[in-house]
Amino acid sequence: MSTPAGGWVIVAWAPDEYGAVALDWALADAERRDRGVVVVNASRGDALVDDRYALDDQLSELERRLTESGRPHEIRQSIDPDVAGAVLDAAEQLDARLIVVGLRRRTPVGKLLMGSVAQRILLGAACPVLSVKPGSVPD
């Protein structure tokens, strides 16, 4: 996969409102800065059902949207006990220029017990990280 002129934007994506807003912002940045988009969808694999791990029809819709954007793109889906690590690994492998992540509100106890993927990405990324909330609209 050849690197677009402006480099890559990595999206920590799930088939929910947080993933949707992250994808909106990533595509807007990619268009503005001539970048490609790599979407990372990962699950810890520790539950029988993980609503954040995309099914085939959700991946097809994602592929359609990426294709319509006209930007170079790739979708990476994996079972990984370290979801944040999967995003950070993709960013490192591709020398990403930006990571975009949808931010969900978590209680302090929830963060303590389950950790925070977004927090790990923010602290571990070598490139800028854009955290966005549902309802926000790219400029």
PDB file of C-alpha atoms in Angstrom:
ATOM      1  CA  MET A   1       0.000   0.000   0.000  1.00  0.00           C
ATOM      2  CA  SER A   2       1.589   3.271  -1.086  1.00  0.00           C
ATOM      3  CA  THR A   3       1.479   6.234   1.260  1.00  0.00           C
ATOM      4  CA  PRO A   4      -0.729   9.149   0.163  1.00  0.00           C
ATOM      5  CA  ALA A   5       0.992  12.532  -0.204  1.00  0.00           C
ATOM      6  CA  GLY A   6      -0.323  13.783   3.142  1.00  0.00           C
ATOM      7  CA  GLY A   7       0.208  10.490   5.001  1.00  0.00           C
ATOM      8  CA  TRP A   8      -2.362   8.459   6.916  1.00  0.00           C
ATOM      9  CA  VAL A   9      -5.160   9.131   9.374  1.00  0.00           C
ATOM     10  CA  ILE A  10      -5.953   6.238  11.705  1.00  0.00           C
ATOM     11  CA  VAL A  11      -9.505   5.878  13.013  1.00  0.00           C
ATOM     12  CA  ALA A  12     -10.332   3.904  16.151  1.00  0.00           C
ATOM     13  CA  TRP A  13     -13.724   2.762  14.890  1.00  0.00           C
ATOM     14  CA  ALA A  14     -16.714   0.869  16.216  1.00  0.00           C
ATOM     15  CA  PRO A  15     -20.132   0.499  14.564  1.00  0.00           C
ATOM     16  CA  ASP A  16     -21.771   3.003  16.915  1.00  0.00           C
ATOM     17  CA  GLU A  17     -22.225   6.764  17.304  1.00  0.00           C
ATOM     18  CA  TYR A  18     -18.650   7.159  18.575  1.00  0.00           C
ATOM     19  CA  GLY A  19     -17.193   5.399  15.567  1.00  0.00           C
ATOM     20  CA  ALA A  20     -19.445   7.361  13.222  1.00  0.00           C
ATOM     21  CA  VAL A  21     -18.291  10.739  14.506  1.00  0.00           C
ATOM     22  CA  ALA A  22     -14.632   9.630  14.490  1.00  0.00           C
ATOM     23  CA  LEU A  23     -14.993   8.519  10.858  1.00  0.00           C
ATOM     24  CA  ASP A  24     -16.655  11.829   9.888  1.00  0.00           C
ATOM     25  CA  TRP A  25     -13.744  13.812  11.330  1.00  0.00           C
ATOM     26  CA  ALA A  26     -11.106  11.485   9.856  1.00  0.00           C
ATOM     27  CA  LEU A  27     -12.601  11.717   6.358  1.00  0.00           C
ATOM     28  CA  ALA A  28     -12.815  15.509   6.627  1.00  0.00           C
ATOM     29  CA  ASP A  29      -9.146  15.697   7.634  1.00  0.00           C
ATOM     30  CA  ALA A  30      -8.139  13.246   4.903  1.00  0.00           C
ATOM     31  CA  GLU A  31      -9.919  15.319   2.252  1.00  0.00           C
ATOM     32  CA  ARG A  32      -8.476  18.603   3.506  1.00  0.00           C
ATOM     33  CA  ARG A  33      -4.882  17.326   3.800  1.00  0.00           C
ATOM     34  CA  ASP A  34      -4.755  14.731   0.969  1.00  0.00           C
ATOM     35  CA  ARG A  35      -4.454  11.813   3.396  1.00  0.00           C
ATOM     36  CA  GLY A  36      -5.507   8.204   3.322  1.00  0.00           C
ATOM     37  CA  VAL A  37      -7.643   6.598   6.018  1.00  0.00           C
ATOM     38  CA  VAL A  38      -7.006   3.375   7.920  1.00  0.00           C
ATOM     39  CA  VAL A  39      -9.909   2.190  10.052  1.00  0.00           C
ATOM     40  CA  VAL A  40      -9.067  -0.058  12.998  1.00  0.00           C
ATOM     41  CA  ASN A  41     -11.889  -2.134  14.496  1.00  0.00           C
ATOM     42  CA  ALA A  42     -10.750  -4.416  17.297  1.00  0.00           C
ATOM     43  CA  SER A  43     -12.229  -6.438  20.122  1.00  0.00           C
ATOM     44  CA  ARG A  44     -10.629  -7.866  23.217  1.00  0.00           C
ATOM     45  CA  GLY A  45     -12.443 -11.111  22.440  1.00  0.00           C
ATOM     46  CA  ASP A  46     -13.382 -11.542  26.075  1.00  0.00           C
ATOM     47  CA  ALA A  47     -17.154 -11.626  25.555  1.00  0.00           C
ATOM     48  CA  LEU A  48     -19.470 -13.775  23.470  1.00  0.00           C
ATOM     49  CA  VAL A  49     -20.945 -10.641  21.934  1.00  0.00           C
ATOM     50  CA  ASP A  50     -19.049  -7.373  21.515  1.00  0.00           C
ATOM     51  CA  ASP A  51     -21.223  -4.629  20.012  1.00  0.00           C
ATOM     52  CA  ARG A  52     -18.084  -2.683  19.077  1.00  0.00           C
ATOM     53  CA  TYR A  53     -16.775  -5.472  16.813  1.00  0.00           C
ATOM     54  CA  ALA A  54     -18.307  -4.967  13.376  1.00  0.00           C
ATOM     55  CA  LEU A  55     -20.335  -7.611  11.578  1.00  0.00           C
ATOM     56  CA  ASP A  56     -20.086  -8.271   7.835  1.00  0.00           C
ATOM     57  CA  ASP A  57     -22.957  -5.937   6.879  1.00  0.00           C
ATOM     58  CA  GLN A  58     -21.473  -3.146   9.008  1.00  0.00           C
ATOM     59  CA  LEU A  59     -18.079  -3.653   7.379  1.00  0.00           C
ATOM     60  CA  SER A  60     -19.715  -3.551   3.934  1.00  0.00           C
ATOM     61  CA  GLU A  61     -21.364  -0.234   4.758  1.00  0.00           C
ATOM     62  CA  LEU A  62     -18.050   1.100   6.075  1.00  0.00           C
ATOM     63  CA  GLU A  63     -16.267  -0.011   2.893  1.00  0.00           C
ATOM     64  CA  ARG A  64     -18.958   1.696   0.782  1.00  0.00           C
ATOM     65  CA  ARG A  65     -18.534   4.953   2.686  1.00  0.00           C
ATOM     66  CA  LEU A  66     -14.745   4.858   2.407  1.00  0.00           C
ATOM     67  CA  THR A  67     -14.897   4.087  -1.309  1.00  0.00           C
ATOM     68  CA  GLU A  68     -17.328   6.960  -1.889  1.00  0.00           C
ATOM     69  CA  SER A  69     -14.905   9.312  -0.131  1.00  0.00           C
ATOM     70  CA  GLY A  70     -12.374   8.735  -2.914  1.00  0.00           C
ATOM     71  CA  ARG A  71      -9.553   8.562  -0.346  1.00  0.00           C
ATOM     72  CA  PRO A  72      -7.052   5.697  -0.239  1.00  0.00           C
ATOM     73  CA  HIS A  73      -8.201   3.450   2.587  1.00  0.00           C
ATOM     74  CA  GLU A  74      -7.874   0.172   4.429  1.00  0.00           C
ATOM     75  CA  ILE A  75      -9.946  -1.568   7.086  1.00  0.00           C
ATOM     76  CA  ARG A  76      -8.137  -3.557   9.767  1.00  0.00           C
ATOM     77  CA  GLN A  77     -10.189  -5.797  12.020  1.00  0.00           C
ATOM     78  CA  SER A  78      -8.718  -7.981  14.747  1.00  0.00           C
ATOM     79  CA  ILE A  79      -9.225  -9.766  18.022  1.00  0.00           C
ATOM     80  CA  ASP A  80      -6.597  -8.253  20.298  1.00  0.00           C
ATOM     81  CA  PRO A  81      -6.483  -8.196  24.098  1.00  0.00           C
ATOM     82  CA  ASP A  82      -5.057  -4.669  23.788  1.00  0.00           C
ATOM     83  CA  VAL A  83      -7.464  -2.650  21.626  1.00  0.00           C
ATOM     84  CA  ALA A  84      -5.542   0.589  22.144  1.00  0.00           C
ATOM     85  CA  GLY A  85      -2.372  -1.280  21.195  1.00  0.00           C
ATOM     86  CA  ALA A  86      -3.950  -2.347  17.892  1.00  0.00           C
ATOM     87  CA  VAL A  87      -4.651   1.311  17.057  1.00  0.00           C
ATOM     88  CA  LEU A  88      -1.210   2.470  18.186  1.00  0.00           C
ATOM     89  CA  ASP A  89       0.490  -0.342  16.232  1.00  0.00           C
ATOM     90  CA  ALA A  90      -1.291   0.699  13.032  1.00  0.00           C
ATOM     91  CA  ALA A  91      -0.281   4.320  13.622  1.00  0.00           C
ATOM     92  CA  GLU A  92       3.340   3.333  14.181  1.00  0.00           C
ATOM     93  CA  GLN A  93       3.488   0.959  11.187  1.00  0.00           C
ATOM     94  CA  LEU A  94       2.133   3.634   8.848  1.00  0.00           C
ATOM     95  CA  ASP A  95       3.855   6.636  10.426  1.00  0.00           C
ATOM     96  CA  ALA A  96       0.389   8.162  10.871  1.00  0.00           C
ATOM     97  CA  ARG A  97      -0.086  11.908  10.893  1.00  0.00           C
ATOM     98  CA  LEU A  98      -3.252  11.777  13.044  1.00  0.00           C
ATOM     99  CA  ILE A  99      -5.361   9.359  15.087  1.00  0.00           C
ATOM    100  CA  VAL A 100      -9.073  10.078  15.526  1.00  0.00           C
ATOM    101  CA  VAL A 101     -11.043   8.478  18.337  1.00  0.00           C
ATOM    102  CA  GLY A 102     -14.652   8.887  19.477  1.00  0.00           C
ATOM    103  CA  LEU A 103     -14.765   9.811  23.133  1.00  0.00           C
ATOM    104  CA  ARG A 104     -17.330   8.271  25.455  1.00  0.00           C
ATOM    105  CA  ARG A 105     -18.007   9.399  28.985  1.00  0.00           C
ATOM    106  CA  ARG A 106     -16.862   6.899  31.606  1.00  0.00           C
ATOM    107  CA  THR A 107     -17.201   7.072  35.357  1.00  0.00           C
ATOM    108  CA  PRO A 108     -13.971   7.116  37.383  1.00  0.00           C
ATOM    109  CA  VAL A 109     -14.810   3.632  38.690  1.00  0.00           C
ATOM    110  CA  GLY A 110     -15.444   2.407  35.133  1.00  0.00           C
ATOM    111  CA  LYS A 111     -12.045   3.702  34.035  1.00  0.00           C
ATOM    112  CA  LEU A 112     -10.374   2.096  37.044  1.00  0.00           C
ATOM    113  CA  LEU A 113     -11.979  -1.305  36.465  1.00  0.00           C
ATOM    114  CA  MET A 114     -11.920  -1.464  32.679  1.00  0.00           C
ATOM    115  CA  GLY A 115      -9.323   1.113  31.648  1.00  0.00           C
ATOM    116  CA  SER A 116      -9.827   3.566  28.842  1.00  0.00           C
ATOM    117  CA  VAL A 117      -8.873   2.812  25.256  1.00  0.00           C
ATOM    118  CA  ALA A 118      -9.037   6.519  24.384  1.00  0.00           C
ATOM    119  CA  GLN A 119      -6.794   7.454  27.302  1.00  0.00           C
ATOM    120  CA  ARG A 120      -4.195   4.837  26.311  1.00  0.00           C
ATOM    121  CA  ILE A 121      -4.235   6.126  22.739  1.00  0.00           C
ATOM    122  CA  LEU A 122      -3.904   9.747  23.871  1.00  0.00           C
ATOM    123  CA  LEU A 123      -0.962   8.940  26.113  1.00  0.00           C
ATOM    124  CA  GLY A 124       0.768   6.435  23.850  1.00  0.00           C
ATOM    125  CA  ALA A 125       0.527   8.030  20.409  1.00  0.00           C
ATOM    126  CA  ALA A 126       3.571   9.519  18.725  1.00  0.00           C
ATOM    127  CA  CYS A 127       1.338  11.676  16.514  1.00  0.00           C
ATOM    128  CA  PRO A 128      -1.503  14.100  17.326  1.00  0.00           C
ATOM    129  CA  VAL A 129      -4.756  12.539  18.535  1.00  0.00           C
ATOM    130  CA  LEU A 130      -8.125  14.118  17.873  1.00  0.00           C
ATOM    131  CA  SER A 131     -10.848  13.025  20.289  1.00  0.00           C
ATOM    132  CA  VAL A 132     -14.388  13.821  19.187  1.00  0.00           C
ATOM    133  CA  LYS A 133     -17.834  13.446  20.697  1.00  0.00           C
ATOM    134  CA  PRO A 134     -21.114  12.490  19.046  1.00  0.00           C
ATOM    135  CA  GLY A 135     -22.923  15.574  17.802  1.00  0.00           C
ATOM    136  CA  SER A 136     -19.747  17.388  16.802  1.00  0.00           C
ATOM    137  CA  VAL A 137     -19.410  18.255  13.115  1.00  0.00           C
ATOM    138  CA  PRO A 138     -16.153  18.724  11.186  1.00  0.00           C
ATOM    139  CA  ASP A 139     -15.519  22.243   9.885  1.00  0.00           C
TER     140      ASP A 139
END
